[in-house]
Amino acid sequence: MTEQQRQHLRAAPRTVISVDAMGGDRGPSAVVAGLARSAGKNPDIRFILHGNRPELERLVARRKVLEGRVDIRHAEDVVTMDAKPSHVMRHGQKTSMWSAIDCVRQGEAPVCVSCGNTGALMLLSIVRLRKLPGVNRPAIACLWPSRNPHGFNVMLDVGADVRADEHDLLQYALMGTSYARNGLGLDRPRVGLLNVGTEENKGRAELKAAHDLIQNCADRANFDFVGFVEGGDIPSDKIDVIVTDGFTGNVALKAGEGTARLIGDFMREAFNATPLSRIAALLAYTSLRRLKKRIDPRRVNGGVFLGLNGTVVKSHGSSDATGVSAAVKLAFELAQSGFTERLAMRVATAACGEQEATQAAAGSTR
Amino acid sequence: MTEQQRQHLRAAPRTVISVDAMGGDRGPSAVVAGLARSAGKNPDIRFILHGNRPELERLVARRKVLEGRVDIRHAEDVVTMDAKPSHVMRHGQKTSMWSAIDCVRQGEAPVCVSCGNTGALMLLSIVRLRKLPGVNRPAIACLWPSRNPHGFNVMLDVGADVRADEHDLLQYALMGTSYARNGLGLDRPRVGLLNVGTEENKGRAELKAAHDLIQNCADRANFDFVGFVEGGDIPSDKIDVIVTDGFTGNVALKAGEGTARLIGDFMREAFNATPLSRIAALLAYTSLRRLKKRIDPRRVNGGVFLGLNGTVVKSHGSSDATGVSAAVKLAFELAQSGFTERLAMRVATAACGEQEATQAAAGSTR
């Protein structure tokens, strides 16, 4: 591609997504298949694709729908799934992941998608994109299938950091509501703080402090705070955003996924148990497929890193075309809504808000 | 019942279980129905039942299978589900819960079952039964449906305390393996420590310390330590016992239960969606019932309080006859195996063991 072509692509009124083609378990062919699927559904999307140029050119050439919509950037190295994040940070300049993130840093794309090593992606994103002013700990937000009409709840942090104090939890509430507005289209998200009981005197000290900080901030930041919620409420329709520290959130997310997988396996066994049940499975095929789609982890694919100068969507390492395409869809929606700028504003406003709230709280106890 | 009859009952070579009849959401009729079910299946069981005597006498008289197998102790008051534990501790002497626990304290029964308020039950149990020598924080252990041949894994703590340091986590490992031996019949349980990744350098500082303490203790205490596990491994067949703090364990348990309920509801909707799917549900009836039984939370009913002078089984507040009967079955098995005494020995041995281990660790860093 000539420099002229490249400039033309950049100038086109399309949303550009920077994609790390090399990181996932299934290699670049699954990634390119996912991009083709997204491109087929959405004419307003184009890609900057990072990885091994000859391989990517061959894969892209096979997909007619990608013609003229993919700009390939060569990267010699790949971040492996077991690479140490600190090693990648020091020596990863030639990896496709680094290149994909730097594309956002340079302003060529508003959002980056990768199926690669989560720890390395998080660390590189923080180092290269830097934290938004006022953000202490960036967070990873995930979507959880729920009883809500829009089908998902947002939970954060699910693993960016194993700690969070009350100020971090307040920022998570603000970042989470901003994400729910721009990613799920909710005007006034309802926020719950994860705890082991719903009574106000329960749980750890930082949770009680966070409870008051978030409550004081809710009106000004235009969300509803429903107070403490329990693990069983994560998929409920009484909240849209679940706030927790990255240790608890990660365990809860994986415990939920593990339970869903276990039930799925048991269900398959149950339907294979007798000839009658196999016929039943056939008859219920459409209904079961709809059920599967509703709880398919690939559809909620795409943890989002929040709190950086730019948005990074982490797709499951084992993502296939469906998973990659879901992550790209999410990235597109966030890019379209100008999410990064909105989030930055939200956090900046809150930084002042929190000072006021702290002063007010101090006043009230005097 | 005369004192003579009572003494006769006590002398009979049967396992006695002390049951709080009043605490649950469904009242004493569900509890008595559960006892009748257990009594029908197990001729070696009898009960001391605590609560409103006239009401209980009427309920018991209706169940022929309970004839001569229930000793009723009158208690005027009931611990309500929303009662503050500290209030119950100070003013709850006349409640059925207090009476049921004191029955274990007096040595009349080796184990107590209650569907009542968890917080109050835990606090009363600690205050009345007292902690075993060497135990710092008692724990609640739950059973989780798993891929293991015996069908369940043990997880603890799931909510006795929101904190746990490395020494507590080591004790949980010892208490959990003792429970797995006596409750699940496993000779050499495999223990995993819950974390956000399986690499040894991951997670919070107390987890790294606990990792080493548990590893050093494994051989002497006759269990296998598989190291760190993640939330998705909780139902897996690579471990039998999952060790974690009460905050994380409680959230994970409820997140898993919530996910199972969500999928159950979605499944019902799917099978009601079309006439064809309704026929399918009919055809698959037996298989679906087996599936339901496998993941039915009532069957894994019965959190067990570990680390006290006596065993207390907490049944779900909403337990029906099936739930109560499952809790009674667990209580019976633990009583039969002399669980309390075995656990006490286990912890006492470990207390010395830990000193050695700490010295060894200190030596190795010197």
PDB file of N, CA and C in Angstrom, chain A residues 3-87:
ATOM      1  N   GLU A   3       1.784   5.348   0.484  1.00  0.00           N
ATOM      2  CA  GLU A   3       1.469   6.311   1.538  1.00  0.00           C
ATOM      3  C   GLU A   3       0.174   7.065   1.200  1.00  0.00           C
ATOM      4  N   GLN A   4      -0.012   7.253  -0.127  1.00  0.00           N
ATOM      5  CA  GLN A   4      -1.204   7.972  -0.564  1.00  0.00           C
ATOM      6  C   GLN A   4      -2.484   7.190  -0.241  1.00  0.00           C
ATOM      7  N   GLN A   5      -2.435   5.910  -0.564  1.00  0.00           N
ATOM      8  CA  GLN A   5      -3.583   5.054  -0.248  1.00  0.00           C
ATOM      9  C   GLN A   5      -3.886   5.068   1.242  1.00  0.00           C
ATOM     10  N   ARG A   6      -2.802   5.016   1.998  1.00  0.00           N
ATOM     11  CA  ARG A   6      -2.941   4.951   3.449  1.00  0.00           C
ATOM     12  C   ARG A   6      -3.613   6.222   3.965  1.00  0.00           C
ATOM     13  N   GLN A   7      -3.161   7.348   3.418  1.00  0.00           N
ATOM     14  CA  GLN A   7      -3.762   8.610   3.850  1.00  0.00           C
ATOM     15  C   GLN A   7      -5.234   8.672   3.465  1.00  0.00           C
ATOM     16  N   HIS A   8      -5.521   8.108   2.308  1.00  0.00           N
ATOM     17  CA  HIS A   8      -6.905   8.099   1.868  1.00  0.00           C
ATOM     18  C   HIS A   8      -7.783   7.313   2.848  1.00  0.00           C
ATOM     19  N   LEU A   9      -7.266   6.141   3.212  1.00  0.00           N
ATOM     20  CA  LEU A   9      -7.988   5.297   4.156  1.00  0.00           C
ATOM     21  C   LEU A   9      -8.234   6.036   5.466  1.00  0.00           C
ATOM     22  N   ARG A  10      -7.198   6.713   5.913  1.00  0.00           N
ATOM     23  CA  ARG A  10      -7.276   7.406   7.188  1.00  0.00           C
ATOM     24  C   ARG A  10      -8.306   8.533   7.134  1.00  0.00           C
ATOM     25  N   ALA A  11      -8.408   9.163   5.956  1.00  0.00           N
ATOM     26  CA  ALA A  11      -9.296  10.310   5.823  1.00  0.00           C
ATOM     27  C   ALA A  11     -10.757   9.875   5.674  1.00  0.00           C
ATOM     28  N   ALA A  12     -10.967   8.630   5.278  1.00  0.00           N
ATOM     29  CA  ALA A  12     -12.338   8.179   5.018  1.00  0.00           C
ATOM     30  C   ALA A  12     -13.175   8.275   6.291  1.00  0.00           C
ATOM     31  N   PRO A  13     -14.456   8.615   6.162  1.00  0.00           N
ATOM     32  CA  PRO A  13     -15.308   8.810   7.332  1.00  0.00           C
ATOM     33  C   PRO A  13     -15.766   7.476   7.894  1.00  0.00           C
ATOM     34  N   ARG A  14     -14.817   6.672   8.291  1.00  0.00           N
ATOM     35  CA  ARG A  14     -15.127   5.360   8.818  1.00  0.00           C
ATOM     36  C   ARG A  14     -14.460   5.209  10.159  1.00  0.00           C
ATOM     37  N   THR A  15     -15.004   4.334  10.978  1.00  0.00           N
ATOM     38  CA  THR A  15     -14.387   4.085  12.271  1.00  0.00           C
ATOM     39  C   THR A  15     -13.284   3.044  12.109  1.00  0.00           C
ATOM     40  N   VAL A  16     -12.096   3.436  12.540  1.00  0.00           N
ATOM     41  CA  VAL A  16     -10.933   2.568  12.392  1.00  0.00           C
ATOM     42  C   VAL A  16     -10.679   1.826  13.707  1.00  0.00           C
ATOM     43  N   ILE A  17     -10.463   0.530  13.597  1.00  0.00           N
ATOM     44  CA  ILE A  17     -10.136  -0.252  14.779  1.00  0.00           C
ATOM     45  C   ILE A  17      -8.778  -0.922  14.597  1.00  0.00           C
ATOM     46  N   SER A  18      -7.928  -0.734  15.597  1.00  0.00           N
ATOM     47  CA  SER A  18      -6.590  -1.310  15.550  1.00  0.00           C
ATOM     48  C   SER A  18      -6.659  -2.720  16.130  1.00  0.00           C
ATOM     49  N   VAL A  19      -6.199  -3.710  15.348  1.00  0.00           N
ATOM     50  CA  VAL A  19      -6.367  -5.105  15.774  1.00  0.00           C
ATOM     51  C   VAL A  19      -5.026  -5.841  15.817  1.00  0.00           C
ATOM     52  N   ASP A  20      -4.741  -6.426  16.984  1.00  0.00           N
ATOM     53  CA  ASP A  20      -3.570  -7.298  17.139  1.00  0.00           C
ATOM     54  C   ASP A  20      -3.955  -8.664  16.579  1.00  0.00           C
ATOM     55  N   ALA A  21      -3.353  -9.041  15.451  1.00  0.00           N
ATOM     56  CA  ALA A  21      -3.791 -10.265  14.760  1.00  0.00           C
ATOM     57  C   ALA A  21      -3.158 -11.530  15.324  1.00  0.00           C
ATOM     58  N   MET A  22      -2.117 -11.382  16.154  1.00  0.00           N
ATOM     59  CA  MET A  22      -1.265 -12.548  16.408  1.00  0.00           C
ATOM     60  C   MET A  22      -1.417 -13.192  17.789  1.00  0.00           C
ATOM     61  N   GLY A  23      -2.061 -12.537  18.754  1.00  0.00           N
ATOM     62  CA  GLY A  23      -1.923 -12.992  20.133  1.00  0.00           C
ATOM     63  C   GLY A  23      -2.701 -14.239  20.537  1.00  0.00           C
ATOM     64  N   GLY A  24      -3.850 -14.487  19.929  1.00  0.00           N
ATOM     65  CA  GLY A  24      -4.774 -15.499  20.468  1.00  0.00           C
ATOM     66  C   GLY A  24      -4.310 -16.939  20.294  1.00  0.00           C
ATOM     67  N   ASP A  25      -5.023 -17.849  20.946  1.00  0.00           N
ATOM     68  CA  ASP A  25      -4.701 -19.268  20.881  1.00  0.00           C
ATOM     69  C   ASP A  25      -4.909 -19.832  19.484  1.00  0.00           C
ATOM     70  N   ARG A  26      -5.827 -19.239  18.721  1.00  0.00           N
ATOM     71  CA  ARG A  26      -6.182 -19.809  17.423  1.00  0.00           C
ATOM     72  C   ARG A  26      -5.482 -19.137  16.255  1.00  0.00           C
ATOM     73  N   GLY A  27      -4.586 -18.205  16.564  1.00  0.00           N
ATOM     74  CA  GLY A  27      -3.782 -17.593  15.517  1.00  0.00           C
ATOM     75  C   GLY A  27      -4.563 -16.613  14.662  1.00  0.00           C
ATOM     76  N   PRO A  28      -3.843 -16.004  13.682  1.00  0.00           N
ATOM     77  CA  PRO A  28      -4.424 -14.900  12.905  1.00  0.00           C
ATOM     78  C   PRO A  28      -5.604 -15.314  12.020  1.00  0.00           C
ATOM     79  N   SER A  29      -5.738 -16.584  11.661  1.00  0.00           N
ATOM     80  CA  SER A  29      -6.834 -16.930  10.752  1.00  0.00           C
ATOM     81  C   SER A  29      -8.183 -16.730  11.441  1.00  0.00           C
ATOM     82  N   ALA A  30      -8.272 -17.060  12.751  1.00  0.00           N
ATOM     83  CA  ALA A  30      -9.523 -16.830  13.484  1.00  0.00           C
ATOM     84  C   ALA A  30      -9.809 -15.339  13.587  1.00  0.00           C
ATOM     85  N   VAL A  31      -8.744 -14.546  13.796  1.00  0.00           N
ATOM     86  CA  VAL A  31      -8.928 -13.094  13.919  1.00  0.00           C
ATOM     87  C   VAL A  31      -9.441 -12.522  12.604  1.00  0.00           C
ATOM     88  N   VAL A  32      -8.801 -12.899  11.490  1.00  0.00           N
ATOM     89  CA  VAL A  32      -9.219 -12.357  10.192  1.00  0.00           C
ATOM     90  C   VAL A  32     -10.639 -12.821   9.850  1.00  0.00           C
ATOM     91  N   ALA A  33     -10.982 -14.051  10.208  1.00  0.00           N
ATOM     92  CA  ALA A  33     -12.356 -14.530   9.983  1.00  0.00           C
ATOM     93  C   ALA A  33     -13.359 -13.681  10.751  1.00  0.00           C
ATOM     94  N   GLY A  34     -12.990 -13.305  11.983  1.00  0.00           N
ATOM     95  CA  GLY A  34     -13.862 -12.453  12.790  1.00  0.00           C
ATOM     96  C   GLY A  34     -14.016 -11.067  12.176  1.00  0.00           C
ATOM     97  N   LEU A  35     -12.915 -10.512  11.679  1.00  0.00           N
ATOM     98  CA  LEU A  35     -12.974  -9.187  11.050  1.00  0.00           C
ATOM     99  C   LEU A  35     -13.876  -9.237   9.819  1.00  0.00           C
ATOM    100  N   ALA A  36     -13.761 -10.323   9.039  1.00  0.00           N
ATOM    101  CA  ALA A  36     -14.582 -10.464   7.835  1.00  0.00           C
ATOM    102  C   ALA A  36     -16.059 -10.470   8.217  1.00  0.00           C
ATOM    103  N   ARG A  37     -16.372 -11.173   9.287  1.00  0.00           N
ATOM    104  CA  ARG A  37     -17.764 -11.233   9.733  1.00  0.00           C
ATOM    105  C   ARG A  37     -18.261  -9.836  10.124  1.00  0.00           C
ATOM    106  N   SER A  38     -17.444  -9.106  10.892  1.00  0.00           N
ATOM    107  CA  SER A  38     -17.826  -7.749  11.299  1.00  0.00           C
ATOM    108  C   SER A  38     -17.975  -6.842  10.094  1.00  0.00           C
ATOM    109  N   ALA A  39     -17.024  -6.927   9.172  1.00  0.00           N
ATOM    110  CA  ALA A  39     -17.038  -6.060   7.993  1.00  0.00           C
ATOM    111  C   ALA A  39     -18.286  -6.321   7.156  1.00  0.00           C
ATOM    112  N   GLY A  40     -18.695  -7.594   7.105  1.00  0.00           N
ATOM    113  CA  GLY A  40     -19.893  -7.944   6.346  1.00  0.00           C
ATOM    114  C   GLY A  40     -21.148  -7.319   6.930  1.00  0.00           C
ATOM    115  N   LYS A  41     -21.177  -7.200   8.239  1.00  0.00           N
ATOM    116  CA  LYS A  41     -22.374  -6.664   8.895  1.00  0.00           C
ATOM    117  C   LYS A  41     -22.375  -5.150   8.963  1.00  0.00           C
ATOM    118  N   ASN A  42     -21.173  -4.554   8.936  1.00  0.00           N
ATOM    119  CA  ASN A  42     -21.054  -3.136   9.248  1.00  0.00           C
ATOM    120  C   ASN A  42     -20.197  -2.433   8.199  1.00  0.00           C
ATOM    121  N   PRO A  43     -20.838  -1.659   7.293  1.00  0.00           N
ATOM    122  CA  PRO A  43     -20.074  -1.010   6.221  1.00  0.00           C
ATOM    123  C   PRO A  43     -19.212   0.155   6.711  1.00  0.00           C
ATOM    124  N   ASP A  44     -19.438   0.617   7.943  1.00  0.00           N
ATOM    125  CA  ASP A  44     -18.733   1.807   8.435  1.00  0.00           C
ATOM    126  C   ASP A  44     -17.467   1.482   9.201  1.00  0.00           C
ATOM    127  N   ILE A  45     -16.978   0.257   9.068  1.00  0.00           N
ATOM    128  CA  ILE A  45     -15.855  -0.147   9.895  1.00  0.00           C
ATOM    129  C   ILE A  45     -14.652  -0.459   9.010  1.00  0.00           C
ATOM    130  N   ARG A  46     -13.463  -0.055   9.476  1.00  0.00           N
ATOM    131  CA  ARG A  46     -12.262  -0.569   8.813  1.00  0.00           C
ATOM    132  C   ARG A  46     -11.171  -0.830   9.844  1.00  0.00           C
ATOM    133  N   PHE A  47     -10.104  -1.493   9.400  1.00  0.00           N
ATOM    134  CA  PHE A  47      -9.153  -2.029  10.363  1.00  0.00           C
ATOM    135  C   PHE A  47      -7.716  -1.665  10.047  1.00  0.00           C
ATOM    136  N   ILE A  48      -6.921  -1.493  11.099  1.00  0.00           N
ATOM    137  CA  ILE A  48      -5.468  -1.523  10.947  1.00  0.00           C
ATOM    138  C   ILE A  48      -5.024  -2.803  11.653  1.00  0.00           C
ATOM    139  N   LEU A  49      -4.405  -3.683  10.891  1.00  0.00           N
ATOM    140  CA  LEU A  49      -4.131  -5.028  11.365  1.00  0.00           C
ATOM    141  C   LEU A  49      -2.635  -5.207  11.590  1.00  0.00           C
ATOM    142  N   HIS A  50      -2.250  -5.697  12.783  1.00  0.00           N
ATOM    143  CA  HIS A  50      -0.842  -5.783  13.143  1.00  0.00           C
ATOM    144  C   HIS A  50      -0.388  -7.226  13.244  1.00  0.00           C
ATOM    145  N   GLY A  51       0.717  -7.535  12.578  1.00  0.00           N
ATOM    146  CA  GLY A  51       1.253  -8.889  12.654  1.00  0.00           C
ATOM    147  C   GLY A  51       2.162  -9.188  11.475  1.00  0.00           C
ATOM    148  N   ASN A  52       2.319 -10.473  11.214  1.00  0.00           N
ATOM    149  CA  ASN A  52       3.192 -10.921  10.143  1.00  0.00           C
ATOM    150  C   ASN A  52       2.584 -10.593   8.781  1.00  0.00           C
ATOM    151  N   ARG A  53       3.234  -9.637   8.054  1.00  0.00           N
ATOM    152  CA  ARG A  53       2.601  -9.115   6.846  1.00  0.00           C
ATOM    153  C   ARG A  53       2.268 -10.181   5.797  1.00  0.00           C
ATOM    154  N   PRO A  54       3.238 -11.053   5.396  1.00  0.00           N
ATOM    155  CA  PRO A  54       2.920 -12.025   4.333  1.00  0.00           C
ATOM    156  C   PRO A  54       1.717 -12.892   4.721  1.00  0.00           C
ATOM    157  N   GLU A  55       1.722 -13.355   5.967  1.00  0.00           N
ATOM    158  CA  GLU A  55       0.631 -14.219   6.416  1.00  0.00           C
ATOM    159  C   GLU A  55      -0.701 -13.481   6.407  1.00  0.00           C
ATOM    160  N   LEU A  56      -0.682 -12.250   6.899  1.00  0.00           N
ATOM    161  CA  LEU A  56      -1.928 -11.486   6.979  1.00  0.00           C
ATOM    162  C   LEU A  56      -2.433 -11.119   5.590  1.00  0.00           C
ATOM    163  N   GLU A  57      -1.495 -10.762   4.695  1.00  0.00           N
ATOM    164  CA  GLU A  57      -1.924 -10.406   3.331  1.00  0.00           C
ATOM    165  C   GLU A  57      -2.641 -11.581   2.675  1.00  0.00           C
ATOM    166  N   ARG A  58      -2.078 -12.780   2.898  1.00  0.00           N
ATOM    167  CA  ARG A  58      -2.693 -13.974   2.307  1.00  0.00           C
ATOM    168  C   ARG A  58      -4.087 -14.196   2.907  1.00  0.00           C
ATOM    169  N   LEU A  59      -4.200 -14.086   4.211  1.00  0.00           N
ATOM    170  CA  LEU A  59      -5.493 -14.333   4.872  1.00  0.00           C
ATOM    171  C   LEU A  59      -6.540 -13.301   4.462  1.00  0.00           C
ATOM    172  N   VAL A  60      -6.108 -12.035   4.381  1.00  0.00           N
ATOM    173  CA  VAL A  60      -7.048 -10.959   4.034  1.00  0.00           C
ATOM    174  C   VAL A  60      -7.486 -11.071   2.580  1.00  0.00           C
ATOM    175  N   ALA A  61      -6.547 -11.460   1.707  1.00  0.00           N
ATOM    176  CA  ALA A  61      -6.858 -11.544   0.285  1.00  0.00           C
ATOM    177  C   ALA A  61      -7.982 -12.546   0.019  1.00  0.00           C
ATOM    178  N   ARG A  62      -8.094 -13.552   0.887  1.00  0.00           N
ATOM    179  CA  ARG A  62      -9.130 -14.584   0.711  1.00  0.00           C
ATOM    180  C   ARG A  62     -10.528 -14.074   1.024  1.00  0.00           C
ATOM    181  N   ARG A  63     -10.626 -12.943   1.738  1.00  0.00           N
ATOM    182  CA  ARG A  63     -11.933 -12.437   2.167  1.00  0.00           C
ATOM    183  C   ARG A  63     -12.293 -11.218   1.347  1.00  0.00           C
ATOM    184  N   LYS A  64     -13.206 -11.375   0.443  1.00  0.00           N
ATOM    185  CA  LYS A  64     -13.565 -10.292  -0.472  1.00  0.00           C
ATOM    186  C   LYS A  64     -14.095  -9.079   0.294  1.00  0.00           C
ATOM    187  N   VAL A  65     -14.865  -9.356   1.350  1.00  0.00           N
ATOM    188  CA  VAL A  65     -15.494  -8.262   2.081  1.00  0.00           C
ATOM    189  C   VAL A  65     -14.465  -7.338   2.744  1.00  0.00           C
ATOM    190  N   LEU A  66     -13.240  -7.819   2.915  1.00  0.00           N
ATOM    191  CA  LEU A  66     -12.213  -6.991   3.549  1.00  0.00           C
ATOM    192  C   LEU A  66     -11.428  -6.142   2.542  1.00  0.00           C
ATOM    193  N   GLU A  67     -11.717  -6.295   1.281  1.00  0.00           N
ATOM    194  CA  GLU A  67     -10.959  -5.609   0.228  1.00  0.00           C
ATOM    195  C   GLU A  67     -10.977  -4.088   0.438  1.00  0.00           C
ATOM    196  N   GLY A  68      -9.792  -3.501   0.510  1.00  0.00           N
ATOM    197  CA  GLY A  68      -9.678  -2.045   0.654  1.00  0.00           C
ATOM    198  C   GLY A  68     -10.049  -1.532   2.034  1.00  0.00           C
ATOM    199  N   ARG A  69     -10.270  -2.431   2.968  1.00  0.00           N
ATOM    200  CA  ARG A  69     -10.697  -1.978   4.293  1.00  0.00           C
ATOM    201  C   ARG A  69      -9.692  -2.337   5.375  1.00  0.00           C
ATOM    202  N   VAL A  70      -8.591  -2.951   4.976  1.00  0.00           N
ATOM    203  CA  VAL A  70      -7.601  -3.354   5.964  1.00  0.00           C
ATOM    204  C   VAL A  70      -6.230  -2.794   5.613  1.00  0.00           C
ATOM    205  N   ASP A  71      -5.651  -2.116   6.561  1.00  0.00           N
ATOM    206  CA  ASP A  71      -4.292  -1.592   6.431  1.00  0.00           C
ATOM    207  C   ASP A  71      -3.402  -2.486   7.309  1.00  0.00           C
ATOM    208  N   ILE A  72      -2.443  -3.184   6.668  1.00  0.00           N
ATOM    209  CA  ILE A  72      -1.616  -4.117   7.438  1.00  0.00           C
ATOM    210  C   ILE A  72      -0.316  -3.459   7.888  1.00  0.00           C
ATOM    211  N   ARG A  73       0.020  -3.614   9.167  1.00  0.00           N
ATOM    212  CA  ARG A  73       1.296  -3.124   9.696  1.00  0.00           C
ATOM    213  C   ARG A  73       2.127  -4.331  10.122  1.00  0.00           C
ATOM    214  N   HIS A  74       3.304  -4.430   9.554  1.00  0.00           N
ATOM    215  CA  HIS A  74       4.138  -5.583   9.865  1.00  0.00           C
ATOM    216  C   HIS A  74       4.711  -5.508  11.277  1.00  0.00           C
ATOM    217  N   ALA A  75       4.632  -6.620  11.998  1.00  0.00           N
ATOM    218  CA  ALA A  75       5.311  -6.742  13.298  1.00  0.00           C
ATOM    219  C   ALA A  75       5.987  -8.099  13.316  1.00  0.00           C
ATOM    220  N   GLU A  76       7.279  -8.086  13.697  1.00  0.00           N
ATOM    221  CA  GLU A  76       8.045  -9.337  13.619  1.00  0.00           C
ATOM    222  C   GLU A  76       7.702 -10.320  14.725  1.00  0.00           C
ATOM    223  N   ASP A  77       7.477  -9.785  15.936  1.00  0.00           N
ATOM    224  CA  ASP A  77       7.342 -10.666  17.095  1.00  0.00           C
ATOM    225  C   ASP A  77       5.885 -10.822  17.537  1.00  0.00           C
ATOM    226  N   VAL A  78       5.702 -11.842  18.367  1.00  0.00           N
ATOM    227  CA  VAL A  78       4.392 -12.114  18.938  1.00  0.00           C
ATOM    228  C   VAL A  78       4.534 -12.231  20.461  1.00  0.00           C
ATOM    229  N   VAL A  79       3.593 -11.667  21.204  1.00  0.00           N
ATOM    230  CA  VAL A  79       3.564 -11.876  22.652  1.00  0.00           C
ATOM    231  C   VAL A  79       2.888 -13.216  22.896  1.00  0.00           C
ATOM    232  N   THR A  80       3.639 -14.164  23.449  1.00  0.00           N
ATOM    233  CA  THR A  80       3.033 -15.476  23.698  1.00  0.00           C
ATOM    234  C   THR A  80       2.150 -15.413  24.943  1.00  0.00           C
ATOM    235  N   MET A  81       1.265 -16.412  25.074  1.00  0.00           N
ATOM    236  CA  MET A  81       0.307 -16.428  26.172  1.00  0.00           C
ATOM    237  C   MET A  81       0.999 -16.540  27.528  1.00  0.00           C
ATOM    238  N   ASP A  82       2.187 -17.145  27.561  1.00  0.00           N
ATOM    239  CA  ASP A  82       2.861 -17.316  28.846  1.00  0.00           C
ATOM    240  C   ASP A  82       4.003 -16.317  29.068  1.00  0.00           C
ATOM    241  N   ALA A  83       4.078 -15.296  28.212  1.00  0.00           N
ATOM    242  CA  ALA A  83       5.135 -14.299  28.376  1.00  0.00           C
ATOM    243  C   ALA A  83       4.908 -13.492  29.659  1.00  0.00           C
ATOM    244  N   LYS A  84       6.006 -13.131  30.329  1.00  0.00           N
ATOM    245  CA  LYS A  84       5.897 -12.296  31.526  1.00  0.00           C
ATOM    246  C   LYS A  84       5.628 -10.856  31.087  1.00  0.00           C
ATOM    247  N   PRO A  85       4.599 -10.223  31.649  1.00  0.00           N
ATOM    248  CA  PRO A  85       4.287  -8.843  31.261  1.00  0.00           C
ATOM    249  C   PRO A  85       5.492  -7.903  31.353  1.00  0.00           C
ATOM    250  N   SER A  86       6.285  -8.036  32.424  1.00  0.00           N
ATOM    251  CA  SER A  86       7.416  -7.115  32.596  1.00  0.00           C
ATOM    252  C   SER A  86       8.449  -7.315  31.485  1.00  0.00           C
ATOM    253  N   HIS A  87       8.614  -8.547  31.032  1.00  0.00           N
ATOM    254  CA  HIS A  87       9.539  -8.824  29.931  1.00  0.00           C
ATOM    255  C   HIS A  87       9.022  -8.183  28.637  1.00  0.00           C
TER     256      HIS A  87
END
